[in-house]
Structure formats: C-alpha cells, structure tokens
Coordinates of C-alpha atoms in Angstrom, one line a residue:
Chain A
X1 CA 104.1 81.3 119.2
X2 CA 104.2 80.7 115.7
X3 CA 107.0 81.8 113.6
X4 CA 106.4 84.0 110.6
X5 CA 108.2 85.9 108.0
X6 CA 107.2 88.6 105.9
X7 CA 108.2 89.5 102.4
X8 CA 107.5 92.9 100.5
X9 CA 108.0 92.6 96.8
X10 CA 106.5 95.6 94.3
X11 CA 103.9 93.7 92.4
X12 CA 102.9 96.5 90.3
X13 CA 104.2 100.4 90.4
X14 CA 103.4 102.1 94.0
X15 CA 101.7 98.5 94.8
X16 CA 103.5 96.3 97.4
X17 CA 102.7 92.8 98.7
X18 CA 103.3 92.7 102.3
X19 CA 103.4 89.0 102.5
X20 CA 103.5 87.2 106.1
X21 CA 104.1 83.5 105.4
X22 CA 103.8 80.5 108.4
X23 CA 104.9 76.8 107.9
X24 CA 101.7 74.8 108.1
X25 CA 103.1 71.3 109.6
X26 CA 100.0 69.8 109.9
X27 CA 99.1 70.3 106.7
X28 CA 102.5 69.5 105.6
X29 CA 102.8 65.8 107.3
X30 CA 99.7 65.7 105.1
X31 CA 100.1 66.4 101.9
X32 CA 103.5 64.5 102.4
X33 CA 101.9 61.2 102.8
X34 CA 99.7 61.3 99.3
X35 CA 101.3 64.5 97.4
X36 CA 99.1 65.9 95.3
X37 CA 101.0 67.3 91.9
X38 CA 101.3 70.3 92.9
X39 CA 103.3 69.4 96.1
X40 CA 107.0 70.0 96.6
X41 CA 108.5 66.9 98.3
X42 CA 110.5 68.3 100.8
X43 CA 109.3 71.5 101.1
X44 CA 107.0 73.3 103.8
X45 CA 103.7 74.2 103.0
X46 CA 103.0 78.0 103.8
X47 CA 99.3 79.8 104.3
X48 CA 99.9 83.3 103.9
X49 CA 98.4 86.1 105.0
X50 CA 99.0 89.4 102.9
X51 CA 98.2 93.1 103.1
X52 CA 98.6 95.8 100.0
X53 CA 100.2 99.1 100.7
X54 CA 98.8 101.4 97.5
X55 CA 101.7 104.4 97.4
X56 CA 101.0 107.6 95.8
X57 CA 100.0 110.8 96.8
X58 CA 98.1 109.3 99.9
X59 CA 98.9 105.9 100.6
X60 CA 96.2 103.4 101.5
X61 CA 96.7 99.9 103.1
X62 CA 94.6 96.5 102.9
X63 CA 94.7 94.4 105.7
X64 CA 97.2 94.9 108.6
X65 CA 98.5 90.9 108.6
X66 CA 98.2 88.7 111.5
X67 CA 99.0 89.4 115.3
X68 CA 102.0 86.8 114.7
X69 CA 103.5 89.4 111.8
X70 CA 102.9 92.4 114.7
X71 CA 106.8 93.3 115.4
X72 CA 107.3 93.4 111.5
X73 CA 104.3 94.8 109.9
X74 CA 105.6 98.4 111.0
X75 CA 109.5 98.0 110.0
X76 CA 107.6 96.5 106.4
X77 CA 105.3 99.6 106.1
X78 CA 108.3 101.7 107.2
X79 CA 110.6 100.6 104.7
X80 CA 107.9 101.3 102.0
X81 CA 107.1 104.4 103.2
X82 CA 110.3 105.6 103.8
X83 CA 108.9 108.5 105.5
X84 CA 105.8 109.5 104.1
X85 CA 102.6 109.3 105.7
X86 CA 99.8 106.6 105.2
X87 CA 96.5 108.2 104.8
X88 CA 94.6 105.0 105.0
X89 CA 94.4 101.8 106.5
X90 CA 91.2 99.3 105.2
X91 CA 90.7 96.5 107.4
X92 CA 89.0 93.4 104.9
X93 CA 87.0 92.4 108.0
X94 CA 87.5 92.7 111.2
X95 CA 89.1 89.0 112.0
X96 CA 92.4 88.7 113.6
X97 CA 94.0 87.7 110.8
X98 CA 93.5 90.4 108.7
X99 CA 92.9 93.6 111.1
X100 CA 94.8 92.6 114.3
X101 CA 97.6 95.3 114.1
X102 CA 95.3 97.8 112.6
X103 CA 95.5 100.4 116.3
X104 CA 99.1 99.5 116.2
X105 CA 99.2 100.8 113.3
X106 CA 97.4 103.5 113.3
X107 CA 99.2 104.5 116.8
X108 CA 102.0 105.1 114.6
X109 CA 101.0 106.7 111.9
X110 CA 98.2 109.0 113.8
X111 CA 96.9 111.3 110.8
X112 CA 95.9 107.8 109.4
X113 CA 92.3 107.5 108.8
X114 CA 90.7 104.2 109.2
X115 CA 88.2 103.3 106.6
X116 CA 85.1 100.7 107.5
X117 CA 82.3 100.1 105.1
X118 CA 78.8 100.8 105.6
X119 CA 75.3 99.3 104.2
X120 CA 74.2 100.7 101.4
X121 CA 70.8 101.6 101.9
X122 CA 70.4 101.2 98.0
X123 CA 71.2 97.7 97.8
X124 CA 68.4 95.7 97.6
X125 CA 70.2 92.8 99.0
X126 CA 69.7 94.7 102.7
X127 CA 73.1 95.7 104.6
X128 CA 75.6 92.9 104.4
X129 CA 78.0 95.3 106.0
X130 CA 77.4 94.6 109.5
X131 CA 75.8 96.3 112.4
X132 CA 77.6 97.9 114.9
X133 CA 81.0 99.4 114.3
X134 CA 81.7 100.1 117.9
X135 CA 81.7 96.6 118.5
X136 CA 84.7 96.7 116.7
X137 CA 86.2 99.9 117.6
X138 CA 85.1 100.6 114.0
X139 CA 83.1 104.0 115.5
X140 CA 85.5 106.7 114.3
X141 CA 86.5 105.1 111.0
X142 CA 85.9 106.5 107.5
X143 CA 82.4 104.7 106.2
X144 CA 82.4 103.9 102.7
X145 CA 80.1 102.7 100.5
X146 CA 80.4 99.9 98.1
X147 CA 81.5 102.3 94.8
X148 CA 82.8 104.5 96.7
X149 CA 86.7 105.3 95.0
X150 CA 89.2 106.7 97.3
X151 CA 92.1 108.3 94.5
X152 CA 95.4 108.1 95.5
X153 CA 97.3 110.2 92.5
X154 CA 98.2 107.8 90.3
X155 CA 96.3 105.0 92.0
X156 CA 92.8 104.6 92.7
X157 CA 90.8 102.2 95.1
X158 CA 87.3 101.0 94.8
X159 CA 84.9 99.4 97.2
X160 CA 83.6 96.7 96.1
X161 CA 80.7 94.4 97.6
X162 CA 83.1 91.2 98.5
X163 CA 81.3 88.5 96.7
X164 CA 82.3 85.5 98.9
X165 CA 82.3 87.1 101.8
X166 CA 83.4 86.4 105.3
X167 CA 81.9 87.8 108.3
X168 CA 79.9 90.8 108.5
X169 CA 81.9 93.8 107.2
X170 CA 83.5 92.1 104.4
X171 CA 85.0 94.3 102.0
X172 CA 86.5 93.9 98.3
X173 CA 88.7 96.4 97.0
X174 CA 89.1 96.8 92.9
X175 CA 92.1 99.1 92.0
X176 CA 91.6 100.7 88.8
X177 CA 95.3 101.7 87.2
X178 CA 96.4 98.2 87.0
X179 CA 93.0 96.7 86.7
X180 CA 93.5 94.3 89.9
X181 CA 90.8 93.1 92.2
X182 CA 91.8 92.2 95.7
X183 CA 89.2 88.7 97.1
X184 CA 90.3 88.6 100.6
X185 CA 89.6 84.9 101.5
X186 CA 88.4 84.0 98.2
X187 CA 90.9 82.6 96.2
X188 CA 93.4 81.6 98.4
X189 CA 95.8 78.6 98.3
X190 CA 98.4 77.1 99.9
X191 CA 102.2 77.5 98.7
X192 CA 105.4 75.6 99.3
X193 CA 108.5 77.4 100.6
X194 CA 110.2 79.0 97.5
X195 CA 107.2 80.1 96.3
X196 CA 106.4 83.2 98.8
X197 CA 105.7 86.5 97.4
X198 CA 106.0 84.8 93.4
X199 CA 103.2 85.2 91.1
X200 CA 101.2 82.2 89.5
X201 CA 103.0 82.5 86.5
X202 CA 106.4 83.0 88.2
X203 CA 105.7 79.5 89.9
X204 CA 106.6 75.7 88.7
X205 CA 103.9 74.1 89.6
X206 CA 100.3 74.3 88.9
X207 CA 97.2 76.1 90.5
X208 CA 95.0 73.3 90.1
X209 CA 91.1 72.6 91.5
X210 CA 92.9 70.2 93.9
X211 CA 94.9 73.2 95.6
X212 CA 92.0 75.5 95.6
X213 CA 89.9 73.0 97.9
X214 CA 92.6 72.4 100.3
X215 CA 91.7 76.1 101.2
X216 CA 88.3 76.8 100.5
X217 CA 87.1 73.2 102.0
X218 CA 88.8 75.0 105.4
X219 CA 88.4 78.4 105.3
X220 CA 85.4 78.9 103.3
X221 CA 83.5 75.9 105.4
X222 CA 80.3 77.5 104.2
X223 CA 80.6 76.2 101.2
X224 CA 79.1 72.9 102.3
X225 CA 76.2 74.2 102.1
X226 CA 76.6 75.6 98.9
X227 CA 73.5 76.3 96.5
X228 CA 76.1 76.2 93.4
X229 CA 73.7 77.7 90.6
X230 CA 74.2 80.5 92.7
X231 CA 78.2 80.6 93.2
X232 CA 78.7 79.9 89.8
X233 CA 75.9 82.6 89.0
X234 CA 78.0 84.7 91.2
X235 CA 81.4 84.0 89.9
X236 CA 80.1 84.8 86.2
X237 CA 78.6 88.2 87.7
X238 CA 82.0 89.1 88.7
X239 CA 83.6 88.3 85.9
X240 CA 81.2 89.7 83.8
X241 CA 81.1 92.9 85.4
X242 CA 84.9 93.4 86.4
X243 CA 87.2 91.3 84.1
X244 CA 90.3 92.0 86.2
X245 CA 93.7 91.7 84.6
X246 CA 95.0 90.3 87.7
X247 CA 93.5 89.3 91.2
X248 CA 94.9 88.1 94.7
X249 CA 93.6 87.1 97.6
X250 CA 94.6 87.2 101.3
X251 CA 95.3 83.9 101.7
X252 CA 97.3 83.4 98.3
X253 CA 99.6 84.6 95.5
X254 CA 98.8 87.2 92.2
X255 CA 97.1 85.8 89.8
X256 CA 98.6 88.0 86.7
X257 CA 97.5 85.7 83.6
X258 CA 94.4 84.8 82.8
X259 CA 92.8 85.4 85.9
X260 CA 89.2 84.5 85.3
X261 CA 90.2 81.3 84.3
X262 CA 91.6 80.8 87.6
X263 CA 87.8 82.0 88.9
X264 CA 86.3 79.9 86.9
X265 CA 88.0 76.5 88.4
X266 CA 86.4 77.8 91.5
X267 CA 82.9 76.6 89.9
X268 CA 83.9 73.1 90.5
X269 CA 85.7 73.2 93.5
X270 CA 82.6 74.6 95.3
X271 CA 80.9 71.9 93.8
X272 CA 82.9 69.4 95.3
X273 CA 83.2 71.1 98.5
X274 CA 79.5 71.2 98.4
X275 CA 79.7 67.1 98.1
X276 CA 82.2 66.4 100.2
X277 CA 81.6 68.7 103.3
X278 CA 84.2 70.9 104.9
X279 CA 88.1 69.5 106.1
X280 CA 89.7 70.4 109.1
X281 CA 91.2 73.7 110.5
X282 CA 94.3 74.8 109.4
X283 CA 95.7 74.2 112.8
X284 CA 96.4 71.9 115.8
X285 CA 95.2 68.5 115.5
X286 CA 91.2 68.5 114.9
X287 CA 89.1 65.6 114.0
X288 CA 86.3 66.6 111.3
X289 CA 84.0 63.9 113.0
X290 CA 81.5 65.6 115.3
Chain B
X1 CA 71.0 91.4 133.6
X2 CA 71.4 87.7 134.9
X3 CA 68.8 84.8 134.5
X4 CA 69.6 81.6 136.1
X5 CA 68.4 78.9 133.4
X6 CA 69.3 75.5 135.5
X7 CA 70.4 75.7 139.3
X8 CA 73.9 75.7 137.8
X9 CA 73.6 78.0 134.5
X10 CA 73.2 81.5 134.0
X11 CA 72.9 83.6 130.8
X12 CA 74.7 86.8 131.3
X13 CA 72.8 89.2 128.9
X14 CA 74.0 92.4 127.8
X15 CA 71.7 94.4 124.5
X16 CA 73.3 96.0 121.7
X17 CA 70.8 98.4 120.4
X18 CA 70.4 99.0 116.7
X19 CA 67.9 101.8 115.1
X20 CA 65.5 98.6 114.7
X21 CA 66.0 96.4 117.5
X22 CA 68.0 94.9 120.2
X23 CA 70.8 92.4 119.6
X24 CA 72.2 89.9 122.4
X25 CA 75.8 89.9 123.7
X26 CA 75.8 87.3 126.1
X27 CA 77.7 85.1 128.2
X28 CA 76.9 81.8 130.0
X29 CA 78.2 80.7 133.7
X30 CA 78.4 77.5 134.4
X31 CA 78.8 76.5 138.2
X32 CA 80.6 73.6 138.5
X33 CA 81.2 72.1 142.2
X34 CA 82.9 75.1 143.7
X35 CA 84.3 76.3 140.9
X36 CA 82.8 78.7 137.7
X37 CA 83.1 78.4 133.7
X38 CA 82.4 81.0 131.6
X39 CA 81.0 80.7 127.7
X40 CA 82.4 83.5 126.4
X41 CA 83.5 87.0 127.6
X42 CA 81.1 89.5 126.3
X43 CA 81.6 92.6 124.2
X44 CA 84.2 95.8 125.5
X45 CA 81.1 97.8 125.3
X46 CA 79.6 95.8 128.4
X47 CA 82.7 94.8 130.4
X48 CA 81.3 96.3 133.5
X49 CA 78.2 94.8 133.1
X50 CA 79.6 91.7 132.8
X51 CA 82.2 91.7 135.5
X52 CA 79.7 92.9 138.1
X53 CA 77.6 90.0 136.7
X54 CA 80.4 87.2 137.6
X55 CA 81.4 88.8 140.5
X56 CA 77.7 88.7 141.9
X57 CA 77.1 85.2 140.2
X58 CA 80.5 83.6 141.9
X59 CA 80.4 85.4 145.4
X60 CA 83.4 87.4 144.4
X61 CA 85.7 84.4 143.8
X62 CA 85.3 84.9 140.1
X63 CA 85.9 82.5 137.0
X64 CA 87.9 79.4 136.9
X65 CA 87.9 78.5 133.3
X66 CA 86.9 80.3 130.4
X67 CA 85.6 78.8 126.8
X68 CA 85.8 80.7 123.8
X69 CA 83.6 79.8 120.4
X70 CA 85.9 82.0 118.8
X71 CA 87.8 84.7 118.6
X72 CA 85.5 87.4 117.1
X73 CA 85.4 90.7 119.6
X74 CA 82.1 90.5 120.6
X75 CA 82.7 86.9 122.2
X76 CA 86.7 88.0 123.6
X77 CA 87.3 91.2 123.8
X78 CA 88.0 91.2 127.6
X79 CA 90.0 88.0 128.3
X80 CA 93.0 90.7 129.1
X81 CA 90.6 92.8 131.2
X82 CA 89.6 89.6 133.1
X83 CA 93.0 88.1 133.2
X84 CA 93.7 90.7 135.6
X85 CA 90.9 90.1 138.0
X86 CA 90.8 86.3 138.0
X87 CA 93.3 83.4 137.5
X88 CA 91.6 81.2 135.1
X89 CA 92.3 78.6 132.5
X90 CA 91.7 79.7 128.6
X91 CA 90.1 76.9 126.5
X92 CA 89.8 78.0 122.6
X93 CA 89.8 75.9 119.3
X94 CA 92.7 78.7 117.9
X95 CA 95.6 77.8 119.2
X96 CA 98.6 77.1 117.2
X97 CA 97.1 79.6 114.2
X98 CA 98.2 82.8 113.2
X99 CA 95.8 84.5 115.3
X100 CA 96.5 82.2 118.6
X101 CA 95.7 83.4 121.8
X102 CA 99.0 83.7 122.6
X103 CA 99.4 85.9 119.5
X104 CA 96.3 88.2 120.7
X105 CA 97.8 89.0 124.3
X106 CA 95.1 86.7 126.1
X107 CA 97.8 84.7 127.5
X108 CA 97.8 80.5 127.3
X109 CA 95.6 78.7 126.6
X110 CA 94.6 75.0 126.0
X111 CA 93.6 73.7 123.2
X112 CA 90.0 73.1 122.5
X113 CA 89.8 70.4 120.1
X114 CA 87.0 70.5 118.0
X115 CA 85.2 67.0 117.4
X116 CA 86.4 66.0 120.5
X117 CA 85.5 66.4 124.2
X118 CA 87.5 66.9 127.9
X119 CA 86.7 67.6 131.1
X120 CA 86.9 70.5 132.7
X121 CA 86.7 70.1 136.6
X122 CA 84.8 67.2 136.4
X123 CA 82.6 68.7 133.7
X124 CA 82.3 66.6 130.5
X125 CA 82.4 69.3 127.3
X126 CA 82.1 68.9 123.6
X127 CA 83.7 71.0 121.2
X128 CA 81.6 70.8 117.9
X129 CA 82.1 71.6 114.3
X130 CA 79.7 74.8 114.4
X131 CA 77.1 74.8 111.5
X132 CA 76.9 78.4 111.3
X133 CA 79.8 80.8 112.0
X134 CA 81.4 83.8 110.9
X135 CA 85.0 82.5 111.7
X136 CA 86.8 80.0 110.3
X137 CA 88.3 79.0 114.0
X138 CA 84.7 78.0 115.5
X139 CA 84.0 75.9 117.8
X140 CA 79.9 75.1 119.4
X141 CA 80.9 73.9 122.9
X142 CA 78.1 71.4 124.5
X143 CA 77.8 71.2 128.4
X144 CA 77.4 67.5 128.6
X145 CA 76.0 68.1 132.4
X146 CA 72.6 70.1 131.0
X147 CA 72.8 69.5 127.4
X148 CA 73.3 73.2 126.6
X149 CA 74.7 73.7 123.1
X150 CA 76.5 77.3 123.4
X151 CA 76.4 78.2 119.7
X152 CA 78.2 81.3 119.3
X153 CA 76.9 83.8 116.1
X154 CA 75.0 80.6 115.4
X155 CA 70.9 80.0 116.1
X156 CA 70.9 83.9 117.1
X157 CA 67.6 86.5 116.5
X158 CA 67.3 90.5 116.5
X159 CA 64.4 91.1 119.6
X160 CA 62.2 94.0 120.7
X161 CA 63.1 96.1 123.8
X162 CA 60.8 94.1 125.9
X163 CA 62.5 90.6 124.9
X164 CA 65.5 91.3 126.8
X165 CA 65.7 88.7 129.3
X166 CA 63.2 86.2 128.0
X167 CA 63.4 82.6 126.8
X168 CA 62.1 81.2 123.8
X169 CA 59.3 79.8 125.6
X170 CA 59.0 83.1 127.3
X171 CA 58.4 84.9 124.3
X172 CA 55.0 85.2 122.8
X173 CA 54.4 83.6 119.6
X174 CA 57.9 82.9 120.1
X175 CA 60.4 83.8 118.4
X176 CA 59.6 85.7 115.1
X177 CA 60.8 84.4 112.0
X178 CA 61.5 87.8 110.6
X179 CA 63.8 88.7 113.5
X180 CA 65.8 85.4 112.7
X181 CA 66.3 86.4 109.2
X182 CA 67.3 90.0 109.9
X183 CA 69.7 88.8 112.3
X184 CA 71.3 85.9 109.6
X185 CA 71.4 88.1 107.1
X186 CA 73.4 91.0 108.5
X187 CA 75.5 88.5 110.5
X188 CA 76.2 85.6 108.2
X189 CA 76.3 87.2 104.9
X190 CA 77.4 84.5 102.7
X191 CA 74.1 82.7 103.7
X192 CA 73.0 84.2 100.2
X193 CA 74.7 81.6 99.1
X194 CA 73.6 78.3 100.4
X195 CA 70.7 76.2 100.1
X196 CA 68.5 75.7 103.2
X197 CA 68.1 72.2 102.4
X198 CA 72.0 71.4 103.3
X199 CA 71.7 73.4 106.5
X200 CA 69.1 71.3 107.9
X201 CA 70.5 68.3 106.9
X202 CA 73.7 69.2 108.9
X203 CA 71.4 70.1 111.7
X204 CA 69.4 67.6 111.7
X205 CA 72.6 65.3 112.0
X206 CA 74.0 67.2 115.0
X207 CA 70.3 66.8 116.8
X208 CA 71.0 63.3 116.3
X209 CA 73.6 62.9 117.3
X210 CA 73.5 64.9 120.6
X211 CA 70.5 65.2 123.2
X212 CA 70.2 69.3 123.2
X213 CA 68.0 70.5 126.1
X214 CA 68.3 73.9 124.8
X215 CA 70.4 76.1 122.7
X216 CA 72.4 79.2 123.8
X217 CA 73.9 81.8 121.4
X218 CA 76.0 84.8 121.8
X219 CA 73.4 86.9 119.6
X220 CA 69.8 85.6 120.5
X221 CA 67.2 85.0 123.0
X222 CA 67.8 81.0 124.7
X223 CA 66.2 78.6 123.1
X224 CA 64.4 76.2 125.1
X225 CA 64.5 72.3 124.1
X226 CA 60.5 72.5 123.1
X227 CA 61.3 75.4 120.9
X228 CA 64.6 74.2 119.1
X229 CA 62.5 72.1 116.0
X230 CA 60.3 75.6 115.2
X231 CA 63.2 77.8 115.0
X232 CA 65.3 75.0 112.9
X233 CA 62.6 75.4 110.5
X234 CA 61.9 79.6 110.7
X235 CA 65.9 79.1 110.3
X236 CA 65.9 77.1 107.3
X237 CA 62.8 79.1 105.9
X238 CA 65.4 82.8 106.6
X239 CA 68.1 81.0 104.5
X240 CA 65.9 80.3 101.9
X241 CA 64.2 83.9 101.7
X242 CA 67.8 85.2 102.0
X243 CA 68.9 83.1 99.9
X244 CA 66.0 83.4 96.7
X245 CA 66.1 86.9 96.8
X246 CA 70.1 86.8 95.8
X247 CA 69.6 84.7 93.1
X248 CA 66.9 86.3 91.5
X249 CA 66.8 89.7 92.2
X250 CA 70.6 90.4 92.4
X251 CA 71.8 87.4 90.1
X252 CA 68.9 86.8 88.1
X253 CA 68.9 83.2 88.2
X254 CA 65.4 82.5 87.0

C-alpha cells in the first residue's frame, strides 16, 4: 500500500488544511530525467489530496482524503477538534479520493450530518448534480442547492456550481469570511517534498503553465477535447463573478496572492492540453498509446 | 435479468429508475473455457440480483476473474461481497494510486495496464484509454475473442420501462438521441465543455484502430456493431447541444 502522510496547518482562523501527501515515483523518475524549472533535483514529487475542516460554532468538513490517509484522517480531525463535534462533512464528489473515509467518519462522529448536492431545478443548464444518491449511499444526506450557505458562527460555506467539474455530483464550496474558493480537481499541481502544506507564496519555486499541465493533462483528461472559447469563457465567469482572495484545490496548495492570475494561466494550459491530448495516469506504468 | 449476447457473453442487467426513465447497471460474463470473467460488479442496490445472475450463469461455480473500468460504486461496490462467495482474480487500471484496491478493502489485484493488453485464461484483453469517463483511473476493456468494447459510463443512454433488456437493434427507431443526451449530460458534466468535433475524432481513431462488433456500457442499452456509427453521431450531435447551450445561454458566448 502506498505510504502517505498527512499535515494540518491553520491556513486561515478556524480553517485547517488537512493535507495527505504520497511520493509520486513515476512521475518523479520523470521529471528527473528533463527537470522542468520548477523541479527540485533531488526531491520527491508529491500529489496531494486535501480536505478543509471549517471550525466554529458547527464545524463543517470538505472532502474526507483518500482510503490510504484512513488510519489518520480521524487522529487529524481529532486533534482539530479537540472534542467538539463536527456538524458536517461535504463530500466534493463521490470518488475515492476525496469521499472514501466519509462512513468512517461519520461512524465516529454520529450527530454529523452528511451534506450531498442536489439539481437545481432553476438552472437552465439541467441537473449536473447527478441522479441517484442511493447509488452512493448519498440517500440520507443533507441536499443542498448550489447558493445554498451553511453559517458556521464566524464562518460561512457556500455551494457553489463547480465549474470544472468532475463526475456527476461535483460540488464547489466558496467560504465567505476569508473570501476563499475551494476547486476540488481544478487547479491542482504537483509539489516536491518540502513544499507540503506551504502556500504559493511561501514556496521557492514557481507555479508555472508547465506545472499546471502535468496535472490537468492527467486528471482533467477531458480537456482534450476542450472547446477553449468556452473554458476561458468560463474561467472569466468565475472570476468575474467571485474574485476570490485566495483559492485551493484538492489536488494542490493555497493560492493566497493574486489568485486569478493563477486562473488565468489555466486559459493556456487548456489550450495546450487541448493540442496535445491527455498524459498518463498518475500511477503504475501506463503507455498513453491505445 | 440475463441476456446471452454471443454463446459465451452475457449482459447482466439490473434498472435504476429515475422519475423520467430507467438507467442501466450492468455487468457482462464472459465464459471462457471452463472458467467465467466478469466486466464489472454491479451496483449495492442490485447485489442479489446480480449474484443469483452469476450463480445461475456459472452453474454455481461462480467467477474466476473480475475486470474493473473503474472504481466508481456503481461498477465495484461489491468486490468485498463477492470476495466472500468466490475466489477470483481482481484486474483494475488503479493500482498503486491513492485509492488502490488494496486501499479500498477489495483485496489484490493485478494491474490492468491501460494501452496494453494480457491474457486472461487464454483470453486476449485490451485495456484502452476510455474516451469518455467520469474517473480519472478509467480503463475500456476490449474482449479480443468477440470484439466487445465494455465502455464503462461511456456510450450509455437513459431508456423507457419497456427497453429493459433490449439491444440497440432491438429497439425501435433505435436508440433515441434525446435519451443519449439526457444520460451525458447528467453523467458526464464537464461535456459542457468540449467540442463534439474532438470527440469524434478520438473515436473515430479508436474504431480504427480496433474491429468493435458491438459496444457494452455500464449505463445503456448494448450496442450492436450495425448501430455503433448512428449513435457515434446522435453522440456527437448530444455534446454539441449540451455543449451550445452552455456557451450561449449560461456563458453568453455569442
């Protein structure tokens, strides 16, 4: 099994960044043989996966990390909580990677109410929020729409429609005290060791398009096929209408400064995924040639 | 229900029912000398169904090997459940990630290396890069002995009640463009933001290079090899209405 470790660091007041980091040797061996800049020699290269505990007077998580993080997301959450209760735990998407601990969880905090979002029958892009919630044990959750706000005293979450999304019940959250949107898979990059649980800014080397493709051109696939009017349509929407003062994704670290500049460089990187076609998986040994 | 498709295949079909319409949760059985294959493992909601299914299909003697497109619950939620009825081998594109098999308490498994093929008692697979999926770690698997290209949440279609256990072919009119959209939109959301155009090219590649007699997802009716160019094109034609309307009405991209 793969080894992981997880980091918790405070990113803002009552937010934490529960941050489960895996050494990518594939990816590693490489990267090692043509570095791009932003490549430590020497060091590992890390995906990570992260989830957001949002403290207050409830307490809401974001993802549930991976089923390799399962014997430490609960000693992480409990060291947060140091004894209070969580109130909420918001799967992304129902993926592995993101929701796989979410009954463990909620076996152990039982008064924790899990939160699924629905279609709303408003949007006139129909229901992009999936069908069928049992298939995903989602039955008994909490449905929310997309603007929906869940306050936490002192925090508050927002749905938001997830952009670039995933699978079917994709899910964005905007947090509205710190003015931080949370992307899931969007926006993620890869990180050397050293670098876990360290904002962009706190970081030596550069965020560059490069190290956004070595990402998306994996985990965002789709974008291939990418009519990029659109994206970059889409990416000026969400700038446009949310300006965040900082984003993250789940796959990634916090972008504090500047983010929509950091949005922005995803305009080409699309592009050039949209050229180039799709690399390999993240893991095992894969050949892109079908 | 069960519907044997070659004298060694056999879609497993269970129905999810939405307000609107049915949608597929099948499995596929392949029969391979003396010993059985299985496509996928069905959703939790259907596990009896699909247990009495193999049990009936393999004389009681159950699966031998078991392929997975992916990880999604739908298509694996009960290797565990079936690791304790049959000893079988696990073949899924996800190992050594994150969210390995291993990792998910389905036990070992062997890699599935996507791009590449192996043989699974004496049974020539592919693993292909899937065109359409929801998951990153995706793999289309081809049957190299019938030419059956199990796609996963790829190529699928909403149906009506009465569509249940019916073939393309078998359907009349075939099947309706409509359904295909409603099915990729709610399914495959960020198909809002492709072009159609790209899709098919990557298709049309991957009919090149393989000889597809038909075409057998998780979430639709089975699409026989006469029928695979029309719904290619009602496909492509879905993407692009799902597609337009994003940009224009939501985006306002003239």
């Amino acid at each position: 099994m793969e080894l992981v470790m997880v980091q918790v660091r405070e990113v803002e007041e009552g937010i934490y960044w529960i941050q489960e980091c895996s050494v990518k040797d594939q990816i590693t061996d490489e990267l090692s043989k043509d570095p791009p800049e932003w490549y430590l020699p020497g060091k590992k290269i890390h995906i990570p996966n992260n989830a957001f505990l949002f403290t207050g007077e409830e307490n809401l998580l974001f993802d549930t990390l991976s089923p390799a993080a399962s014997e430490e997301i609960l000693p992480a959450l409990e060291s947060i909580l140091d004894g209070d209760d969580l109130d909420y735990v918001v799967p992304s998407h129902p993926e592995p990677v993101h929701a796989a601990n979410t009954f463990k969880i909620l076996r152990r905090y039982p008064t924790a109410s899990l939160v699924a979002p629905v279609g709303n029958p408003d949007e006139i892009v129909a229901p992009t929020y999936g069908k069928g919630h049992d298939l995903y044990y989602l039955d008994d959750s909490k449905t929310v729409f997309t603007g929906e706000t869940i306050d936490l005293g002192g925090l508050t979450i927002e749905f938001k429609e997830a952009t670039f999304p995933d699978v079917a019940f994709s899910i964005w959250i905007y947090e509205h005290t710190f003015d931080m949107l949370f992307t899931v898979d969007w926006l993620g990059i890869p990180h050397s060791e050293g670098e876990c649980t360290k904002c962009v800014d706190e970081i030596t080397t550069e965020v560059t398009q490069d190290r956004f493709h070595e990402f998306h051109a994996r985990a965002l696939y789709w974008f291939e096929y990418a009519d990029t009017e659109t994206t970059s349509a889409a990416i000026d929407r969400l700038i446009n209408e949310i300006d965040p003062s900082m984003v993250v994704s789940a796959h990634g670290l916090v972008f504090r400064e500047n983010p929509a500049k950091y949005m922005r460089m995803m305009k080409p990187v699309i592009n050039r995924i949209s050229v180039e076609g799709r690399l390999g998986l993240f893991n095992a040994e894969t050949s892109i040639e079908s | 229900m069960t519907k044997q498709l070659t004298p060694e295949l056999y879609w497993i079909e269970n129905c999810y029912k939405t307000n609107d319409h049915h949608v597929h949760i099948s499995s596929y059985l392949i029969r391979a000398n003396s010993k059985y294959i299985l496509v996928d493992t069905g959703s939790h909601l259907h596990r009896e169904e699909v247990e009495l299914a193999i049990e009936d299909l393999t004389n009681g003697s159950g699966v031998d090997a078991l392929l997975l497109t992916h990880s999604d619950l739908p298509h694996a939620a009960n290797v565990q459940e079936f690791r304790s009825n049959w000893d079988f081998d696990l073949y899924a594109s996800f190992t050594g990630s994150s969210a390995s098999p291993e990792a998910l308490d389905m036990g070992d498994a062997t890699s599935a290396s996507v791009g590449n093929s192996t043989k699974i008692f004496g049974r020539k697979f592919a693993f292909l890069w899937p065109a359409l999926a929801d998951v990153t770690n995706t793999m289309w698997i081809l049957d190299k002995e019938t030419n059956t290209l199990f796609t996963g949440d790829g190529f699928g279609n909403y149906h009506f009640p009465n569509q249940c256990n019916l073939t393309s072919r078998e359907i009349q009119g075939s099947i309706e463009e409509e359904l295909i959209r409603q099915y990729h939109r709610d399914a495959l959301p960020w198909i809002k933001h492709i072009t159609g155009e790209k899709l098919k090219d990557r298709l049309d590649q991957m009919f090149a290079d393989y000889d597809i007699n038909r075409i057998a997802p998780t979430h639709g009716n089975l699409i026989e090899k006469q029928d695979i160019n029309e719904y290619r094109d009602k496909l492509i034609q879905s993407v692009d209405e799902i597609s337009n309307h994003y940009k224009r009405n939501i985006l306002e991209v003239e």
